[in-house]
Short mmCIF file of N, CA and C in Angstrom, two decimals:
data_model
loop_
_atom_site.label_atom_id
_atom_site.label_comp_id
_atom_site.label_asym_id
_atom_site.label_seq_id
_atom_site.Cartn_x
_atom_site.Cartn_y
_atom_site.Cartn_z
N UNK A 1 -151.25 58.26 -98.03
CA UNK A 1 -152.09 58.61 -96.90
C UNK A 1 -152.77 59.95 -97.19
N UNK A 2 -154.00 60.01 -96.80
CA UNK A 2 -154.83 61.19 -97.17
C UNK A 2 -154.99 61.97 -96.05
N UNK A 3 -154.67 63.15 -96.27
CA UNK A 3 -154.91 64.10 -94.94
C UNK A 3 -156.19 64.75 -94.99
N UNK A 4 -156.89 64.64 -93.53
CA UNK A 4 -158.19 65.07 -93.29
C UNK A 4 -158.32 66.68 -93.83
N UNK A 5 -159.77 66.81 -93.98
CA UNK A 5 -159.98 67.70 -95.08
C UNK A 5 -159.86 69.06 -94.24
N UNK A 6 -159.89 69.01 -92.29
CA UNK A 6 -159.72 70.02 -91.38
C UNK A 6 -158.27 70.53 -91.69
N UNK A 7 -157.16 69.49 -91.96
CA UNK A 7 -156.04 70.38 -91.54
C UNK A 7 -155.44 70.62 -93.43
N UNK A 8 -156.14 70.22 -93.96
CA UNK A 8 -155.64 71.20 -95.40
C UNK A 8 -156.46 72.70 -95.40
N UNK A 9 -157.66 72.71 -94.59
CA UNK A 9 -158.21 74.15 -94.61
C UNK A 9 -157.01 74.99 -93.28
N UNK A 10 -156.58 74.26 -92.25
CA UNK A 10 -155.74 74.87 -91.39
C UNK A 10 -154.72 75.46 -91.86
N UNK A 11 -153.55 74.49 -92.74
CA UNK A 11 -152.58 75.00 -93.31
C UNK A 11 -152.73 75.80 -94.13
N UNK A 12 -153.89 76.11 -95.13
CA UNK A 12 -154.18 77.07 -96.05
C UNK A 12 -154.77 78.43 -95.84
N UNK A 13 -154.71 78.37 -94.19
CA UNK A 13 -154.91 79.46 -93.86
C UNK A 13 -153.62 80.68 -93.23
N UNK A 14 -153.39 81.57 -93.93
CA UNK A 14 -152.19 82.22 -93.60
C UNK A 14 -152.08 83.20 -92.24
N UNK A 15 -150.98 83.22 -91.82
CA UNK A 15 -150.82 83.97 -90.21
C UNK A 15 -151.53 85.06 -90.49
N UNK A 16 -151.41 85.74 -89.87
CA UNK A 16 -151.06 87.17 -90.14
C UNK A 16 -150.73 87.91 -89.69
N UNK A 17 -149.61 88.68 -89.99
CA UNK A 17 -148.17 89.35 -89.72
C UNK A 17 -148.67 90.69 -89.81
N UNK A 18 -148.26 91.73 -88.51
CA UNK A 18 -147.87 92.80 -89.03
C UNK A 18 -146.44 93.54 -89.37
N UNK A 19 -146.31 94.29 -90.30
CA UNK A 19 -144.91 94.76 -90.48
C UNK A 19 -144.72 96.27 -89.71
N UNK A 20 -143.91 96.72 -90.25
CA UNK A 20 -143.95 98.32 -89.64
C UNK A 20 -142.70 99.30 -90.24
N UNK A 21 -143.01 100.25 -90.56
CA UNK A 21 -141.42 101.08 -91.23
C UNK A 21 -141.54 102.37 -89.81
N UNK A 22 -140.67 102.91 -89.72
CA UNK A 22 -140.55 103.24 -88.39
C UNK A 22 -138.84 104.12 -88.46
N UNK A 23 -139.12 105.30 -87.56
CA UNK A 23 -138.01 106.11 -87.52
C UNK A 23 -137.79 105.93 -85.84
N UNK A 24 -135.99 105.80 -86.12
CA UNK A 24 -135.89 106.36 -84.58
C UNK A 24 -135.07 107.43 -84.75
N UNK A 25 -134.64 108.44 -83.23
CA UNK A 25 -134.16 109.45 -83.32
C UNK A 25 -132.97 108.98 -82.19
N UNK A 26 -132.00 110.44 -82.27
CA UNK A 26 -130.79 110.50 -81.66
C UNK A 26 -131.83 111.45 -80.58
N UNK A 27 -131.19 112.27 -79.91
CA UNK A 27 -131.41 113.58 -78.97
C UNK A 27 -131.44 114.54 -79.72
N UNK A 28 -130.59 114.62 -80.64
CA UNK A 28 -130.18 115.76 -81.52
C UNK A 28 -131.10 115.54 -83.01
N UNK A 29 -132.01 115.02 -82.88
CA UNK A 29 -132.84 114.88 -83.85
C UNK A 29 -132.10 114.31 -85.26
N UNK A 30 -131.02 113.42 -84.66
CA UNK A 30 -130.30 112.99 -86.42
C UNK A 30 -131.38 111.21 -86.35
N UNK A 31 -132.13 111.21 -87.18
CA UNK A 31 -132.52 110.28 -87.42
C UNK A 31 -132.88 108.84 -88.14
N UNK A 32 -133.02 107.44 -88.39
CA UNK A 32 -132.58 106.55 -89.05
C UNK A 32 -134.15 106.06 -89.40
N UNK A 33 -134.42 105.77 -90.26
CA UNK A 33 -135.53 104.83 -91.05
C UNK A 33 -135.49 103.62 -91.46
N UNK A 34 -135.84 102.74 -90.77
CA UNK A 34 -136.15 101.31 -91.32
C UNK A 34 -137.58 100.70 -91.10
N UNK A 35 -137.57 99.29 -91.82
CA UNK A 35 -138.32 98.44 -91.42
C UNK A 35 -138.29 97.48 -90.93
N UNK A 36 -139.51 96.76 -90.49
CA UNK A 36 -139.48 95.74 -89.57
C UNK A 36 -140.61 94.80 -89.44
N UNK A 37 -140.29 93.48 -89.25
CA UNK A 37 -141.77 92.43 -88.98
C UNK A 37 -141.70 92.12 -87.25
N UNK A 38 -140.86 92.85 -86.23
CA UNK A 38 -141.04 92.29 -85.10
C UNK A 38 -140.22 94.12 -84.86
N UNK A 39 -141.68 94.84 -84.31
CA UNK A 39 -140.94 96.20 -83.81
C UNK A 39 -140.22 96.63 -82.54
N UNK A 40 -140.92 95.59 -81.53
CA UNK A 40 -140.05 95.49 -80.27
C UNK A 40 -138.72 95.04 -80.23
N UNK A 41 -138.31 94.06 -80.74
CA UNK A 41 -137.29 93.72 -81.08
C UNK A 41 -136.36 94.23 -81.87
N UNK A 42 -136.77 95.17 -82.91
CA UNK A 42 -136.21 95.98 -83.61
C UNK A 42 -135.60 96.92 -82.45
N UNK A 43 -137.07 97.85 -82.19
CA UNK A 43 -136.28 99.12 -80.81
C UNK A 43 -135.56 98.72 -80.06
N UNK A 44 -135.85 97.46 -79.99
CA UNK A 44 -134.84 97.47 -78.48
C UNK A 44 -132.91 97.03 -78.99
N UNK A 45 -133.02 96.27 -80.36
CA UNK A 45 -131.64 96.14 -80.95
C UNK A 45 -131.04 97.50 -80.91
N UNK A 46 -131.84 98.62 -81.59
CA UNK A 46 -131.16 100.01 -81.37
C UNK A 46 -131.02 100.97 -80.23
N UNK A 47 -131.63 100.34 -79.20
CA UNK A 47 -130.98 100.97 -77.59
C UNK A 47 -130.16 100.05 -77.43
N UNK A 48 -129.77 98.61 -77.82
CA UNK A 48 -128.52 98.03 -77.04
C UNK A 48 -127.32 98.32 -78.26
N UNK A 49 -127.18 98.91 -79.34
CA UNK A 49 -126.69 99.20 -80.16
C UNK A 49 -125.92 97.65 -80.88
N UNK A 50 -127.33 97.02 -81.20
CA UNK A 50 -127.18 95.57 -81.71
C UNK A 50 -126.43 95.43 -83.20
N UNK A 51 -127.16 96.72 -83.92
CA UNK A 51 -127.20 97.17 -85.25
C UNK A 51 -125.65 97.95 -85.78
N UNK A 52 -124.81 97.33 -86.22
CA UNK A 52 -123.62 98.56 -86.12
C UNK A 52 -124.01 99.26 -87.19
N UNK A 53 -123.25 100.30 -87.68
CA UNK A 53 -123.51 101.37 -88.87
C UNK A 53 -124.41 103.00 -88.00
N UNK A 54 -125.02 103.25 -89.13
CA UNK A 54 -125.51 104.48 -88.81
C UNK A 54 -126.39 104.95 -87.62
N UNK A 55 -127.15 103.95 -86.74
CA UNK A 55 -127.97 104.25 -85.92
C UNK A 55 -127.09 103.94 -84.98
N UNK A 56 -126.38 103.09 -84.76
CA UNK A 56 -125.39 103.02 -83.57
C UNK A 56 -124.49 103.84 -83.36
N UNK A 57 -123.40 104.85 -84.66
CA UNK A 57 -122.55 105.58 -84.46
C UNK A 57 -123.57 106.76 -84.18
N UNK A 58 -124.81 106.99 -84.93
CA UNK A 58 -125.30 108.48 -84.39
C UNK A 58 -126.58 108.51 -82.90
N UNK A 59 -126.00 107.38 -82.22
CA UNK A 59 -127.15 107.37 -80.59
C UNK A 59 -128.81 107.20 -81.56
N UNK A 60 -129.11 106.67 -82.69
CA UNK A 60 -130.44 106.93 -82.82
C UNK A 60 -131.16 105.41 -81.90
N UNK A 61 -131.40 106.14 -80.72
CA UNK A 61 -132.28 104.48 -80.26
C UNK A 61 -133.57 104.90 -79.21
N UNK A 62 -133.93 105.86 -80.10
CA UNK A 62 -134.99 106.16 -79.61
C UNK A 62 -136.58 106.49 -80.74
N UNK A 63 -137.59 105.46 -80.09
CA UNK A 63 -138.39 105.27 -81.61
C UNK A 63 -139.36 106.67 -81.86
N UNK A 64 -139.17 107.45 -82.23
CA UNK A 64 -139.93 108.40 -82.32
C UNK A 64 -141.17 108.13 -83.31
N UNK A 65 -141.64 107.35 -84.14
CA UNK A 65 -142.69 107.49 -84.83
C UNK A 65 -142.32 105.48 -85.87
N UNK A 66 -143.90 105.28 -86.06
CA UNK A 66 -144.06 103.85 -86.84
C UNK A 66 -145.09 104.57 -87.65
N UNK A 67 -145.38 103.17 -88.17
CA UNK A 67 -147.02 102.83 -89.06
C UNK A 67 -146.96 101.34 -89.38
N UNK A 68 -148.01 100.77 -89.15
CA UNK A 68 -148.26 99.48 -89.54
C UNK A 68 -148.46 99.07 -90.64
N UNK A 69 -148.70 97.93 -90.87
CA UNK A 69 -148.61 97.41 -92.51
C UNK A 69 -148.97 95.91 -92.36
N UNK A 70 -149.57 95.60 -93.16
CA UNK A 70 -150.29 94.09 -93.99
C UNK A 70 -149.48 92.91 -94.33
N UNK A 71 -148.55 93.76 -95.46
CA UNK A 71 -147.60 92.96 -96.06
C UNK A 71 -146.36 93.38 -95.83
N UNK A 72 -145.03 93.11 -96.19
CA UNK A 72 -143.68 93.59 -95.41
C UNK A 72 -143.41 94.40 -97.18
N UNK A 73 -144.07 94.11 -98.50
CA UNK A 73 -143.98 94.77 -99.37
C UNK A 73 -144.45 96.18 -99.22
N UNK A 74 -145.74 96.33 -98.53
CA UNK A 74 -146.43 97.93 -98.05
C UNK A 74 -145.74 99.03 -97.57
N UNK A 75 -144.80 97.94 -96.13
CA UNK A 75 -143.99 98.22 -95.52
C UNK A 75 -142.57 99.06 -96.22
N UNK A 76 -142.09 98.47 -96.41
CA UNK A 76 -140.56 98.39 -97.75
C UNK A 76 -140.88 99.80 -98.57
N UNK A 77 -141.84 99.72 -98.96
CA UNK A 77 -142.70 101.00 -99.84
C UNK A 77 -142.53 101.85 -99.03
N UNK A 78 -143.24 102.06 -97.84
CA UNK A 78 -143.53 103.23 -97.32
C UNK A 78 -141.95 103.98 -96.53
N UNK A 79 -141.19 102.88 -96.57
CA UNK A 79 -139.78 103.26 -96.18
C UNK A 79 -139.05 103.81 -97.24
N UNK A 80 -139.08 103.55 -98.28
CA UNK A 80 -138.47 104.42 -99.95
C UNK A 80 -139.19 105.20 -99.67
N UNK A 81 -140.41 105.63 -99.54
CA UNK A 81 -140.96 106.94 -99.64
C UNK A 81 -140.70 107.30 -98.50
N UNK A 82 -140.13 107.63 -97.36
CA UNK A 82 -139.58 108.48 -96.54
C UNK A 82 -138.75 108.71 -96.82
N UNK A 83 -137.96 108.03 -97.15
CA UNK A 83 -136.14 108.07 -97.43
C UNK A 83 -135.78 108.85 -98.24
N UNK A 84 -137.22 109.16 -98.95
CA UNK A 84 -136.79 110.01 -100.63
C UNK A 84 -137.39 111.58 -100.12
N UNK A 85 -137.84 111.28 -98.51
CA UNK A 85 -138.61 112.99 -98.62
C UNK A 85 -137.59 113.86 -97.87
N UNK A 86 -137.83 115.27 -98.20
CA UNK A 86 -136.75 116.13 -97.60
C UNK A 86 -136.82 115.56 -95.89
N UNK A 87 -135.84 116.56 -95.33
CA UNK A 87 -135.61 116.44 -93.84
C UNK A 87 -137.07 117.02 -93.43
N UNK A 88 -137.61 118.43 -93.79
CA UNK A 88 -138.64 118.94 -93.69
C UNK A 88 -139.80 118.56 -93.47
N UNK A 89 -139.93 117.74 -94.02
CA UNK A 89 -141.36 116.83 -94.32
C UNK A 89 -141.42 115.52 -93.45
N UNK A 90 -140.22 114.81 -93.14
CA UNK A 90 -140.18 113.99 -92.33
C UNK A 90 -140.18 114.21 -90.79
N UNK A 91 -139.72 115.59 -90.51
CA UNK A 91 -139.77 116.17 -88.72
C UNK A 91 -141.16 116.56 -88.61
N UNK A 92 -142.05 117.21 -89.78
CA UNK A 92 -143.53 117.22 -89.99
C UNK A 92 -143.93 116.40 -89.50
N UNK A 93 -143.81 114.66 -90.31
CA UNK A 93 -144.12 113.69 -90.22
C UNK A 93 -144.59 113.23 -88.88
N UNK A 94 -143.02 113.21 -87.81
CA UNK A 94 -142.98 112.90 -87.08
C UNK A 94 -143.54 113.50 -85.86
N UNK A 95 -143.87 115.07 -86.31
CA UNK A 95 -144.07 115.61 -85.08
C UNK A 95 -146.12 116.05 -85.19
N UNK A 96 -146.42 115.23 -86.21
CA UNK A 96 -147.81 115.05 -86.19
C UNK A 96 -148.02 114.40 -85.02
N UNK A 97 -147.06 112.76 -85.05
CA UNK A 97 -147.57 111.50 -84.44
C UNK A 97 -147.24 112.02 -83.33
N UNK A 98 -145.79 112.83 -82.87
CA UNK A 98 -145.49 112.63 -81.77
C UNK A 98 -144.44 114.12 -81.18
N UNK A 99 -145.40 114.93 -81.26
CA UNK A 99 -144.57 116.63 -81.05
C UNK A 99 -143.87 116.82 -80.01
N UNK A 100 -143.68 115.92 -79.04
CA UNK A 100 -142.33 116.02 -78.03
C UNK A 100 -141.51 114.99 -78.57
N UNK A 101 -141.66 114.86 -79.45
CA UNK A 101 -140.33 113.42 -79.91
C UNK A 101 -139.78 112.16 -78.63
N UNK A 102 -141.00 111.79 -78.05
CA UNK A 102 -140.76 110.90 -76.71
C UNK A 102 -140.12 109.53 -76.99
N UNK A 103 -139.80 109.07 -76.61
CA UNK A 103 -139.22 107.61 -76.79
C UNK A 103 -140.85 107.00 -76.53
N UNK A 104 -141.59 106.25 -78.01
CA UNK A 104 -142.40 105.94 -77.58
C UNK A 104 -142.58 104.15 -77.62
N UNK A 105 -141.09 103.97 -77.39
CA UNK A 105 -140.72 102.39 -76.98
C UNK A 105 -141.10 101.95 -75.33
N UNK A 106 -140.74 103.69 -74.92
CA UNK A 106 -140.38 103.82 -73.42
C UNK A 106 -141.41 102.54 -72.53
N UNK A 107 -140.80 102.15 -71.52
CA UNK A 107 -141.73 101.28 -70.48
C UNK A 107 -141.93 99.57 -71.54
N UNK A 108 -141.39 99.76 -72.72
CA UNK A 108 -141.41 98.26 -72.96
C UNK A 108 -140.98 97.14 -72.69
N UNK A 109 -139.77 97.79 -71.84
CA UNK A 109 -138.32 96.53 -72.02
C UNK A 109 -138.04 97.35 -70.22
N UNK A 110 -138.05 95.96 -69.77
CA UNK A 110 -136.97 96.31 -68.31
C UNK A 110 -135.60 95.48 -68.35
N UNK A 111 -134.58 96.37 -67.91
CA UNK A 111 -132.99 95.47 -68.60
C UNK A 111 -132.87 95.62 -66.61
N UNK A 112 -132.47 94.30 -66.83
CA UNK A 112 -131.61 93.44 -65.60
C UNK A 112 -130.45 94.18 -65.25
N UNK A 113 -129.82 95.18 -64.92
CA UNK A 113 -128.66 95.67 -64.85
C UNK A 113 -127.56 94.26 -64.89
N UNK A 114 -127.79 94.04 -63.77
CA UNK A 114 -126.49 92.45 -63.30
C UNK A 114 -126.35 91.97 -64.77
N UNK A 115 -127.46 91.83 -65.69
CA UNK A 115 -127.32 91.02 -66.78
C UNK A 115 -126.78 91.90 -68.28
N UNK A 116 -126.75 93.01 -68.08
CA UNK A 116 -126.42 94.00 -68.92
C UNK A 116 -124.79 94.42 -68.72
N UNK A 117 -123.79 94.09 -69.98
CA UNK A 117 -123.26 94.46 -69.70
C UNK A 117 -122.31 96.03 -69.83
N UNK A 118 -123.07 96.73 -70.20
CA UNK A 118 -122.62 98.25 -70.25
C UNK A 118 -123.30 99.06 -68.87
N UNK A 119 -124.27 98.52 -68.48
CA UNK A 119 -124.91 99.32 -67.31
C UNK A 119 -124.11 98.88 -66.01
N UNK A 120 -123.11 97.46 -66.14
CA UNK A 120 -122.95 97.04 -65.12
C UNK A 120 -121.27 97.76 -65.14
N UNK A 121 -120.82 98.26 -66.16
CA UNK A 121 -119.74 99.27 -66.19
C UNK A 121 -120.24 100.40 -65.94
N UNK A 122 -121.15 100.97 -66.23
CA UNK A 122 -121.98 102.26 -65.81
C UNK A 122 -121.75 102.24 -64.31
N UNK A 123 -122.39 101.16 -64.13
CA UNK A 123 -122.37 101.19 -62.08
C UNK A 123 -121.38 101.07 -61.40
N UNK A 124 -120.79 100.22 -61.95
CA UNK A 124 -119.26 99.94 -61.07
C UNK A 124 -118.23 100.94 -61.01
N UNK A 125 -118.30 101.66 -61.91
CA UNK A 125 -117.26 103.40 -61.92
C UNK A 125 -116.11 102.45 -62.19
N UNK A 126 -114.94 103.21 -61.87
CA UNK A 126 -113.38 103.00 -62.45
C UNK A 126 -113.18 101.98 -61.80
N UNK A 127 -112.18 101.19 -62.39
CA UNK A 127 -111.48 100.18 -61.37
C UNK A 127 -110.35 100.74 -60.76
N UNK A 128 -109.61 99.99 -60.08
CA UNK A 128 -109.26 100.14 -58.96
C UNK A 128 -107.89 101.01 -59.33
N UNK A 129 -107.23 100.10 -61.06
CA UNK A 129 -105.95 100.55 -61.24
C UNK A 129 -106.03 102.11 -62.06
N UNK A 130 -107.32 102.38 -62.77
CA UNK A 130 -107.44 103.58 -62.79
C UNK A 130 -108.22 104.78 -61.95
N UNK A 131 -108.36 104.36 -60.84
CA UNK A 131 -108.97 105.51 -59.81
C UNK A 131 -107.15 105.73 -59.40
N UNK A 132 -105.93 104.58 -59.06
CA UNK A 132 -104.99 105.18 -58.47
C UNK A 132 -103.92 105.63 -59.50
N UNK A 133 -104.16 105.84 -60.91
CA UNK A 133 -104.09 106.64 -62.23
C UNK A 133 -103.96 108.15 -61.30
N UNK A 134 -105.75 108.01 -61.49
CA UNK A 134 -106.17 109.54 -61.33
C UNK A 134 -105.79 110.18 -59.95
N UNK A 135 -105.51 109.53 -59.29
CA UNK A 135 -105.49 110.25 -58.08
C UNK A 135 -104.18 110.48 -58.18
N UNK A 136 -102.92 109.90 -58.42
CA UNK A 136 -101.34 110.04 -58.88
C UNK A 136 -101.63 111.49 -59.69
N UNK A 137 -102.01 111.49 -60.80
CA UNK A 137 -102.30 113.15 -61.35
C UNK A 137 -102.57 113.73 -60.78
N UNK A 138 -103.84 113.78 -60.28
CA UNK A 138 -103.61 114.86 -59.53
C UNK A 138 -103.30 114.88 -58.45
N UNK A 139 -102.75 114.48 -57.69
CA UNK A 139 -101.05 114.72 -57.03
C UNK A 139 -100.24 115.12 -57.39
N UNK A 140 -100.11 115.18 -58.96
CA UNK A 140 -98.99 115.42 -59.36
C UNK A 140 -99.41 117.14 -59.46
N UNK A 141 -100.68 117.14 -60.41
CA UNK A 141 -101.11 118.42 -60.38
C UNK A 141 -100.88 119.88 -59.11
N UNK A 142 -101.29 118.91 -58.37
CA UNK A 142 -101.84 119.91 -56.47
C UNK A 142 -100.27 120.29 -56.33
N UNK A 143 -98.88 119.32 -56.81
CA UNK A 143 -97.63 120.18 -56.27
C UNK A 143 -97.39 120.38 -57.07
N UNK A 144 -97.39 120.53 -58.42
CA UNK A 144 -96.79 121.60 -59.48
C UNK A 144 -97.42 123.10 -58.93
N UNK A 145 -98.61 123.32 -58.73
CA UNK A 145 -99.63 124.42 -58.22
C UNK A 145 -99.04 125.11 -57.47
N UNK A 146 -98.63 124.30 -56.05
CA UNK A 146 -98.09 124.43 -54.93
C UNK A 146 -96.79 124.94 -55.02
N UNK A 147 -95.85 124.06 -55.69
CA UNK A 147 -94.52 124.85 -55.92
C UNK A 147 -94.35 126.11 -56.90
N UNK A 148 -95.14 126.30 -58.03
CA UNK A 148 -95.54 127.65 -58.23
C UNK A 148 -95.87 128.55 -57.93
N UNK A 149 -96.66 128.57 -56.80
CA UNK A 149 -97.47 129.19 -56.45
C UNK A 149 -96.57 130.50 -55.12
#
């Protein structure tokens, strides 16, 4: 069977992808470099701390600076060449694109609390058997005080 001569020009025509190499930061300015073919999805793996290793143990989930790219080879490149430049040159870097170091993921992603589950421990505070933990201490605390005192 011969395929019409429209969809061999269709298939022979390639997507086109952008890539991106891209730093995020901690608060404390300790920061992680990678790349990526889907950057939203990237940032947002490193605010839910999707990624274990270095960006998750040092809070980096905040994107302080990208650049786009053609091919994911351009990409890959331009990430060895950060990786290889002093600290110096890279806070330069970054504070060309972006001199308050803002989360400039910010406003991309709205998280469901109910559906999140660290925010929904965030909200709920202690349970029940450790609020009457803490309150036993210090009870215990207030009459050691007391009988010292």
């Amino acid at each position: 069977m011969r395929v019409p001569m429209l969809w061999r020009r269709f298939v022979a025509v390639k997507e086109e992808r952008t890539y991106y190499a891209y730093i995020v930061a901690s608060r404390s300015h300790t920061f992680y470099i990678g790349v990526s073919g889907n950057l939203h999805k990237r940032a947002f793996g490193h605010k839910q701390k999707a990624f274990g290793g270095f960006s998750a143990q040092y809070n980096c989930n905040r994107l302080v600076w990208f650049e786009r790219f053609a091919s994911p080879g351009a990409a890959i490149a331009r990430e060895k060449q950060l990786k290889g430049w002093i600290r110096a040159k890279k806070i330069a870097l970054i504070e060309k694109m972006n001199p308050a170091w803002v989360d400039l993921s910010e406003g991309w992603y709205v998280v469901d609390p109910s559906k999140d589950d660290r925010a929904a421990k965030t909200t709920a505070g202690p349970s029940t058997a450790q609020a009457a933990k803490s309150a036993a201490r210090f009870a215990q605390d207030d009459s050691s005080v007391a009988e010292g005192a």
